[in-house]
Amino acid sequence: MATMKDLAKLAGVSTSTVSHVINKTRFVSDEIAERVNKAAQELNYAPSALARSLKMNRTKTIGMLMTTSTNPFFGEVVKGVERNCYQQGYNLILCNTEGDHERMKASINTLLQKRVDGIILMCSTLVGERIDEFERYPDIPVVVMDWGPMLFSSDKIQDNSLFGGYIATKHLIECGHKHIGCITGPLHHHQAQMRYEGYKRALREAKLEINPDWVVESDFECQGGYDSFNKLLKSGSLPSAIFVGNDMMAMGVINAANENNVSVPDDLSIIGYDDIHIAKFMSPALTTIHQPKFRLGKSAVDTLLKKLNKQSNKPEIIQLEPTLTIRKSVKNVVTAE
């Protein structure tokens, strides 16, 4: 394998000049830079990433840990992380935890041993836990996403789930619905709890009853939505509309409704949350709350690099605001009358 000394000999320059050309650390005339680059091409020279990282104390690598899920939401966020890493000249190491605490901590240790420059966490299963590994590596910046209260210092990127749940339910109210149910995610998860709080706030504001028989806690998965609808159906009368805590569960609800000859939206209006890519291709196309997933991912990388470049010292909380996306799954009772 060719070295900088080999390049210097072929190009007729010093090794320090070769280093400046390869690493772009000092101005070198175009004529000399061309000679060095030509020599590098002839010798198939590839810079040593390890040597460069040792010299600069940077590996240009970011680690990301996330809970494995069938939910496309996570993939769309990762796309924003990966693309911004690429544009900033960084590599991304992605680890799935599958909701396993020990695997999560083992993955963190592995990333730290690989000397990643920073870590992005998207694993709400560890909300409220102390992670000792971060205390042993205080210089490694950490950014968390989709997370509740933390027991370690980090920056946080989050969706305003309270407001999202509020505007979802308010839209149903504005469409004339007075009997509104809710299928939540796991309420020990911060985001699920906040969306449920937004639902309750909108109903209280409109002086509408919160019927506990129409509130079901589920798991953010399609099967959970499917089972929750059937549970509501067996309990007696259905509400006229349901706020569902994410689009995956909404898919399950629509499927179960169709199987039971309940028409969406004529018999039952549905509004979801996340606005995953396939939401507009459901039947009917799903009215939902749009999360800026790509921007969530991009903001996580930008925040991490800001810490790495010493542009910020204190932990920050960056909140991105959700918006309403109206499609075909909510019936406007007011205009229908």
CSV table of C-alpha atoms in Angstrom, one decimal:
chain,number,residue,atom,x,y,z
A,1,MET,CA,0.0,0.0,0.0
A,2,ALA,CA,1.4,3.4,-1.0
A,3,THR,CA,2.4,5.9,1.7
A,4,MET,CA,2.9,9.6,1.7
A,5,LYS,CA,6.6,9.1,1.3
A,6,ASP,CA,6.0,7.2,-1.9
A,7,LEU,CA,3.8,10.1,-3.2
A,8,ALA,CA,6.4,12.6,-2.2
A,9,LYS,CA,9.2,10.7,-4.0
A,10,LEU,CA,7.1,10.4,-7.2
A,11,ALA,CA,5.8,14.0,-7.1
A,12,GLY,CA,9.3,15.4,-6.2
A,13,VAL,CA,8.1,17.2,-3.1
A,14,SER,CA,8.4,16.9,0.7
A,15,THR,CA,6.1,14.6,2.7
A,16,SER,CA,4.8,17.7,4.6
A,17,THR,CA,3.7,19.2,1.2
A,18,VAL,CA,1.9,15.9,0.4
A,19,SER,CA,0.2,16.0,3.8
A,20,HIS,CA,-1.0,19.6,3.2
A,21,VAL,CA,-2.4,18.7,-0.3
A,22,ILE,CA,-4.2,15.5,1.0
A,23,ASN,CA,-5.6,17.0,4.2
A,24,LYS,CA,-6.1,20.5,2.7
A,25,THR,CA,-4.4,22.1,5.8
A,26,ARG,CA,-2.4,24.8,4.0
A,27,PHE,CA,-2.4,26.5,0.6
A,28,VAL,CA,-0.3,24.8,-2.0
A,29,SER,CA,0.1,26.0,-5.6
A,30,ASP,CA,-2.1,24.5,-8.2
A,31,GLU,CA,0.9,23.1,-10.1
A,32,ILE,CA,2.3,21.2,-7.0
A,33,ALA,CA,-1.2,20.1,-5.9
A,34,GLU,CA,-1.8,18.6,-9.4
A,35,ARG,CA,1.5,16.7,-9.3
A,36,VAL,CA,0.7,15.3,-5.9
A,37,ASN,CA,-2.9,14.3,-6.9
A,38,LYS,CA,-1.5,12.7,-10.1
A,39,ALA,CA,1.0,10.7,-8.1
A,40,ALA,CA,-1.8,9.6,-5.7
A,41,GLN,CA,-3.9,8.4,-8.7
A,42,GLU,CA,-0.9,6.5,-10.2
A,43,LEU,CA,-0.1,4.8,-6.9
A,44,ASN,CA,-3.8,4.2,-5.9
A,45,TYR,CA,-3.1,6.0,-2.7
A,46,ALA,CA,-5.9,6.0,-0.1
A,47,PRO,CA,-5.5,8.1,3.1
A,48,SER,CA,-5.6,6.2,6.3
A,49,ALA,CA,-8.8,7.1,8.2
A,50,LEU,CA,-7.3,5.7,11.4
A,51,ALA,CA,-4.1,7.7,11.2
A,52,ARG,CA,-6.1,10.9,10.4
A,53,SER,CA,-8.5,10.3,13.3
A,54,LEU,CA,-5.6,9.8,15.7
A,55,LYS,CA,-4.0,13.0,14.5
A,56,MET,CA,-7.2,15.1,14.6
A,57,ASN,CA,-8.8,13.3,17.5
A,58,ARG,CA,-11.9,12.9,15.3
A,59,THR,CA,-13.2,9.8,13.5
A,60,LYS,CA,-15.8,11.8,11.4
A,61,THR,CA,-18.3,9.1,12.6
A,62,ILE,CA,-21.6,9.4,14.4
A,63,GLY,CA,-23.3,6.5,16.1
A,64,MET,CA,-27.1,6.3,16.2
A,65,LEU,CA,-29.2,3.9,18.4
A,66,MET,CA,-32.9,3.2,17.8
A,67,THR,CA,-35.5,0.8,18.8
A,68,THR,CA,-36.4,-1.6,16.0
A,69,SER,CA,-39.9,-1.1,14.8
A,70,THR,CA,-42.0,-1.9,11.8
A,71,ASN,CA,-43.1,1.8,11.9
A,72,PRO,CA,-41.7,3.6,8.8
A,73,PHE,CA,-41.6,6.8,10.9
A,74,PHE,CA,-38.2,5.7,12.2
A,75,GLY,CA,-36.8,5.0,8.8
A,76,GLU,CA,-37.8,8.4,7.6
A,77,VAL,CA,-36.1,10.0,10.5
A,78,VAL,CA,-32.9,8.0,9.9
A,79,LYS,CA,-33.0,9.1,6.3
A,80,GLY,CA,-32.7,12.7,7.5
A,81,VAL,CA,-29.8,11.8,9.8
A,82,GLU,CA,-27.9,9.8,7.2
A,83,ARG,CA,-28.3,12.4,4.5
A,84,ASN,CA,-27.1,15.2,6.7
A,85,CYS,CA,-24.2,13.1,7.9
A,86,TYR,CA,-23.2,12.5,4.3
A,87,GLN,CA,-23.5,16.2,3.4
A,88,GLN,CA,-21.3,17.2,6.4
A,89,GLY,CA,-18.7,14.6,5.6
A,90,TYR,CA,-19.5,12.1,8.4
A,91,ASN,CA,-20.2,8.4,8.4
A,92,LEU,CA,-23.1,6.9,10.4
A,93,ILE,CA,-23.1,3.7,12.4
A,94,LEU,CA,-26.7,2.6,13.0
A,95,CYS,CA,-27.6,0.1,15.8
A,96,ASN,CA,-30.9,-1.4,16.6
A,97,THR,CA,-31.7,-2.2,20.3
A,98,GLU,CA,-35.0,-4.2,19.7
A,99,GLY,CA,-36.1,-2.7,23.0
A,100,ASP,CA,-33.5,-4.7,25.0
A,101,HIS,CA,-31.8,-2.7,27.8
A,102,GLU,CA,-28.7,-4.8,27.9
A,103,ARG,CA,-28.3,-4.7,24.1
A,104,MET,CA,-28.7,-0.9,24.3
A,105,LYS,CA,-25.9,-0.5,26.8
A,106,ALA,CA,-23.7,-3.0,24.9
A,107,SER,CA,-24.2,-1.0,21.7
A,108,ILE,CA,-23.3,2.2,23.5
A,109,ASN,CA,-20.1,0.7,24.8
A,110,THR,CA,-19.3,-0.6,21.3
A,111,LEU,CA,-19.8,2.8,19.7
A,112,LEU,CA,-17.7,4.5,22.4
A,113,GLN,CA,-14.9,1.9,21.9
A,114,LYS,CA,-15.0,2.7,18.2
A,115,ARG,CA,-14.4,6.3,19.2
A,116,VAL,CA,-17.4,7.8,17.5
A,117,ASP,CA,-17.5,11.6,17.7
A,118,GLY,CA,-21.0,11.7,19.1
A,119,ILE,CA,-24.2,9.7,19.6
A,120,ILE,CA,-27.8,10.1,18.6
A,121,LEU,CA,-30.4,8.2,20.7
A,122,MET,CA,-33.9,7.3,19.6
A,123,CYS,CA,-34.8,4.7,22.1
A,124,SER,CA,-37.7,5.7,24.3
A,125,THR,CA,-37.5,2.4,26.2
A,126,LEU,CA,-34.8,3.8,28.4
A,127,VAL,CA,-36.7,6.9,29.5
A,128,GLY,CA,-35.8,7.8,33.1
A,129,GLU,CA,-32.8,5.5,33.3
A,130,ARG,CA,-29.3,6.6,34.2
A,131,ILE,CA,-26.7,5.5,31.6
A,132,ASP,CA,-23.3,5.2,33.4
A,133,GLU,CA,-21.4,4.9,30.1
A,134,PHE,CA,-22.0,8.6,29.3
A,135,GLU,CA,-20.7,9.6,32.7
A,136,ARG,CA,-17.4,7.8,31.9
A,137,TYR,CA,-17.1,9.7,28.5
A,138,PRO,CA,-18.3,13.2,29.4
A,139,ASP,CA,-16.6,14.7,26.3
A,140,ILE,CA,-18.8,12.6,23.9
A,141,PRO,CA,-21.9,14.8,23.0
A,142,VAL,CA,-25.2,13.0,23.0
A,143,VAL,CA,-28.5,14.1,21.3
A,144,VAL,CA,-31.7,12.3,22.1
A,145,MET,CA,-34.9,12.2,20.1
A,146,ASP,CA,-38.4,11.1,20.9
A,147,TRP,CA,-37.5,10.9,24.6
A,148,GLY,CA,-39.0,11.9,27.9
A,149,PRO,CA,-37.2,13.0,31.1
A,150,MET,CA,-33.5,12.2,31.2
A,151,LEU,CA,-31.1,11.5,33.9
A,152,PHE,CA,-28.0,12.4,31.9
A,153,SER,CA,-26.8,15.6,30.2
A,154,SER,CA,-27.7,15.9,26.5
A,155,ASP,CA,-29.4,17.9,23.9
A,156,LYS,CA,-32.9,17.0,22.9
A,157,ILE,CA,-34.8,17.1,19.7
A,158,GLN,CA,-38.6,16.6,20.1
A,159,ASP,CA,-41.9,17.0,18.5
A,160,ASN,CA,-44.5,19.1,20.4
A,161,SER,CA,-46.8,16.1,21.0
A,162,LEU,CA,-49.1,17.9,23.4
A,163,PHE,CA,-49.9,20.5,20.7
A,164,GLY,CA,-50.2,17.7,18.1
A,165,GLY,CA,-52.7,15.8,20.1
A,166,TYR,CA,-54.6,19.0,20.7
A,167,ILE,CA,-54.9,20.1,17.0
A,168,ALA,CA,-55.8,16.5,16.0
A,169,THR,CA,-58.8,16.5,18.4
A,170,LYS,CA,-59.7,20.1,17.7
A,171,HIS,CA,-60.0,19.3,14.0
A,172,LEU,CA,-62.5,16.5,14.8
A,173,ILE,CA,-64.4,18.9,17.0
A,174,GLU,CA,-64.4,21.6,14.3
A,175,CYS,CA,-65.8,19.0,11.9
A,176,GLY,CA,-68.8,18.7,14.2
A,177,HIS,CA,-67.9,15.5,16.2
A,178,LYS,CA,-69.0,15.5,19.8
A,179,HIS,CA,-68.4,11.8,20.6
A,180,ILE,CA,-64.6,11.4,20.2
A,181,GLY,CA,-62.5,8.4,21.4
A,182,CYS,CA,-58.7,8.0,21.6
A,183,ILE,CA,-56.4,5.1,21.0
A,184,THR,CA,-53.1,6.0,22.7
A,185,GLY,CA,-49.6,4.6,22.5
A,186,PRO,CA,-48.0,3.1,25.7
A,187,LEU,CA,-48.7,5.8,28.3
A,188,HIS,CA,-45.4,5.3,30.0
A,189,HIS,CA,-43.8,6.7,26.9
A,190,HIS,CA,-43.6,10.5,27.1
A,191,GLN,CA,-44.8,11.2,23.6
A,192,ALA,CA,-47.8,8.9,23.9
A,193,GLN,CA,-48.8,10.6,27.2
A,194,MET,CA,-48.4,14.1,25.7
A,195,ARG,CA,-50.6,13.3,22.7
A,196,TYR,CA,-53.3,11.9,25.1
A,197,GLU,CA,-53.0,15.1,27.2
A,198,GLY,CA,-53.6,17.2,24.1
A,199,TYR,CA,-56.7,15.1,23.3
A,200,LYS,CA,-58.1,15.7,26.8
A,201,ARG,CA,-57.2,19.4,26.7
A,202,ALA,CA,-59.2,19.9,23.4
A,203,LEU,CA,-62.2,18.1,24.8
A,204,ARG,CA,-62.2,20.1,28.0
A,205,GLU,CA,-61.8,23.3,26.1
A,206,ALA,CA,-64.9,22.4,24.0
A,207,LYS,CA,-66.8,21.2,27.2
A,208,LEU,CA,-67.2,17.8,25.7
A,209,GLU,CA,-67.3,14.6,27.8
A,210,ILE,CA,-64.3,12.3,28.0
A,211,ASN,CA,-65.8,8.8,27.9
A,212,PRO,CA,-63.4,6.3,29.5
A,213,ASP,CA,-65.0,3.5,27.5
A,214,TRP,CA,-63.7,5.2,24.4
A,215,VAL,CA,-60.1,5.4,25.5
A,216,VAL,CA,-57.8,2.5,24.8
A,217,GLU,CA,-54.1,2.2,25.6
A,218,SER,CA,-52.2,0.4,22.8
A,219,ASP,CA,-48.7,-0.1,21.5
A,220,PHE,CA,-48.0,2.1,18.4
A,221,GLU,CA,-48.2,-1.0,16.1
A,222,CYS,CA,-50.7,-2.0,13.4
A,223,GLN,CA,-51.9,-5.0,15.4
A,224,GLY,CA,-52.4,-2.8,18.4
A,225,GLY,CA,-54.7,-0.5,16.5
A,226,TYR,CA,-56.6,-3.5,15.0
A,227,ASP,CA,-57.1,-5.1,18.5
A,228,SER,CA,-58.1,-1.7,20.0
A,229,PHE,CA,-60.9,-1.2,17.5
A,230,ASN,CA,-62.3,-4.6,18.2
A,231,LYS,CA,-62.1,-3.9,21.9
A,232,LEU,CA,-64.1,-0.7,21.4
A,233,LEU,CA,-66.6,-2.5,19.2
A,234,LYS,CA,-67.3,-5.1,21.9
A,235,SER,CA,-67.7,-2.6,24.6
A,236,GLY,CA,-70.9,-1.2,23.1
A,237,SER,CA,-71.5,1.9,20.9
A,238,LEU,CA,-68.7,3.4,19.0
A,239,PRO,CA,-67.8,7.1,19.0
A,240,SER,CA,-68.3,9.1,15.8
A,241,ALA,CA,-64.5,9.8,15.6
A,242,ILE,CA,-61.3,8.5,17.0
A,243,PHE,CA,-57.9,10.2,17.5
A,244,VAL,CA,-55.3,7.5,17.0
A,245,GLY,CA,-51.9,8.0,18.5
A,246,ASN,CA,-49.9,7.2,15.4
A,247,ASP,CA,-50.5,6.2,11.7
A,248,MET,CA,-49.5,2.6,12.2
A,249,MET,CA,-52.3,2.0,14.7
A,250,ALA,CA,-54.6,4.0,12.4
A,251,MET,CA,-53.9,1.5,9.7
A,252,GLY,CA,-54.9,-1.3,12.0
A,253,VAL,CA,-58.1,0.5,13.0
A,254,ILE,CA,-59.2,1.1,9.4
A,255,ASN,CA,-58.5,-2.6,8.5
A,256,ALA,CA,-60.6,-3.8,11.5
A,257,ALA,CA,-63.4,-1.3,10.7
A,258,ASN,CA,-63.6,-2.6,7.2
A,259,GLU,CA,-63.8,-6.2,8.4
A,260,ASN,CA,-66.7,-5.2,10.6
A,261,ASN,CA,-68.6,-3.3,7.9
A,262,VAL,CA,-67.9,0.0,9.6
A,263,SER,CA,-67.3,2.6,6.9
A,264,VAL,CA,-64.5,5.2,7.3
A,265,PRO,CA,-65.3,8.0,7.3
A,266,ASP,CA,-69.1,7.7,6.9
A,267,ASP,CA,-69.6,5.7,10.0
A,268,LEU,CA,-66.4,6.5,11.8
A,269,SER,CA,-63.9,9.3,11.3
A,270,ILE,CA,-60.2,8.5,12.0
A,271,ILE,CA,-57.2,10.9,12.4
A,272,GLY,CA,-53.7,9.6,12.9
A,273,TYR,CA,-50.3,11.0,13.9
A,274,ASP,CA,-46.9,11.1,12.2
A,275,ASP,CA,-47.9,11.5,8.5
A,276,ILE,CA,-45.7,8.6,7.4
A,277,HIS,CA,-45.2,8.3,3.6
A,278,ILE,CA,-47.8,5.6,3.1
A,279,ALA,CA,-50.5,7.6,4.9
A,280,LYS,CA,-51.7,9.2,1.7
A,281,PHE,CA,-52.0,5.8,0.0
A,282,MET,CA,-54.3,4.3,2.6
A,283,SER,CA,-58.0,3.8,1.8
A,284,PRO,CA,-59.3,6.3,2.6
A,285,ALA,CA,-56.2,8.6,2.5
A,286,LEU,CA,-55.5,9.3,6.2
A,287,THR,CA,-56.0,12.7,7.8
A,288,THR,CA,-53.1,13.0,10.2
A,289,ILE,CA,-50.7,15.1,12.1
A,290,HIS,CA,-47.5,15.8,10.2
A,291,GLN,CA,-44.2,15.4,12.0
A,292,PRO,CA,-41.2,17.0,10.2
A,293,LYS,CA,-39.4,13.6,10.3
A,294,PHE,CA,-36.6,14.6,7.9
A,295,ARG,CA,-36.0,17.8,9.8
A,296,LEU,CA,-36.0,15.9,13.1
A,297,GLY,CA,-33.1,13.8,11.7
A,298,LYS,CA,-31.3,16.8,10.2
A,299,SER,CA,-31.6,18.9,13.4
A,300,ALA,CA,-30.2,16.0,15.5
A,301,VAL,CA,-27.0,16.0,13.4
A,302,ASP,CA,-26.7,19.8,13.3
A,303,THR,CA,-27.1,20.0,17.1
A,304,LEU,CA,-24.4,17.3,17.5
A,305,LEU,CA,-21.9,19.0,15.2
A,306,LYS,CA,-22.6,22.3,17.0
A,307,LYS,CA,-21.5,20.7,20.2
A,308,LEU,CA,-18.5,19.1,18.6
A,309,ASN,CA,-17.4,22.5,17.2
A,310,LYS,CA,-17.7,24.1,20.6
A,311,GLN,CA,-20.5,26.4,19.4
A,312,SER,CA,-22.7,25.6,22.4
A,313,ASN,CA,-21.9,24.4,25.9
A,314,LYS,CA,-25.3,24.1,27.6
A,315,PRO,CA,-27.8,21.3,26.8
A,316,GLU,CA,-30.5,22.6,24.4
A,317,ILE,CA,-34.1,21.5,23.8
A,318,ILE,CA,-35.2,22.0,20.2
A,319,GLN,CA,-38.9,21.5,19.6
A,320,LEU,CA,-40.3,21.1,16.1
A,321,GLU,CA,-44.0,22.0,15.7
A,322,PRO,CA,-46.5,19.5,14.1
A,323,THR,CA,-49.1,20.5,11.6
A,324,LEU,CA,-52.5,19.2,10.4
A,325,THR,CA,-52.6,17.3,7.1
A,326,ILE,CA,-56.2,16.9,5.9
A,327,ARG,CA,-57.1,14.0,3.6
A,328,LYS,CA,-60.2,11.8,3.4
A,329,SER,CA,-60.6,9.8,6.7
A,330,VAL,CA,-62.5,12.5,8.6
A,331,LYS,CA,-66.2,13.3,7.8
A,332,ASN,CA,-67.3,16.9,8.2
A,333,VAL,CA,-70.5,16.4,10.1
A,334,VAL,CA,-71.3,20.1,9.9
A,335,THR,CA,-71.3,20.3,6.1
A,336,ALA,CA,-73.0,16.9,5.8
A,337,GLU,CA,-76.1,18.1,7.7
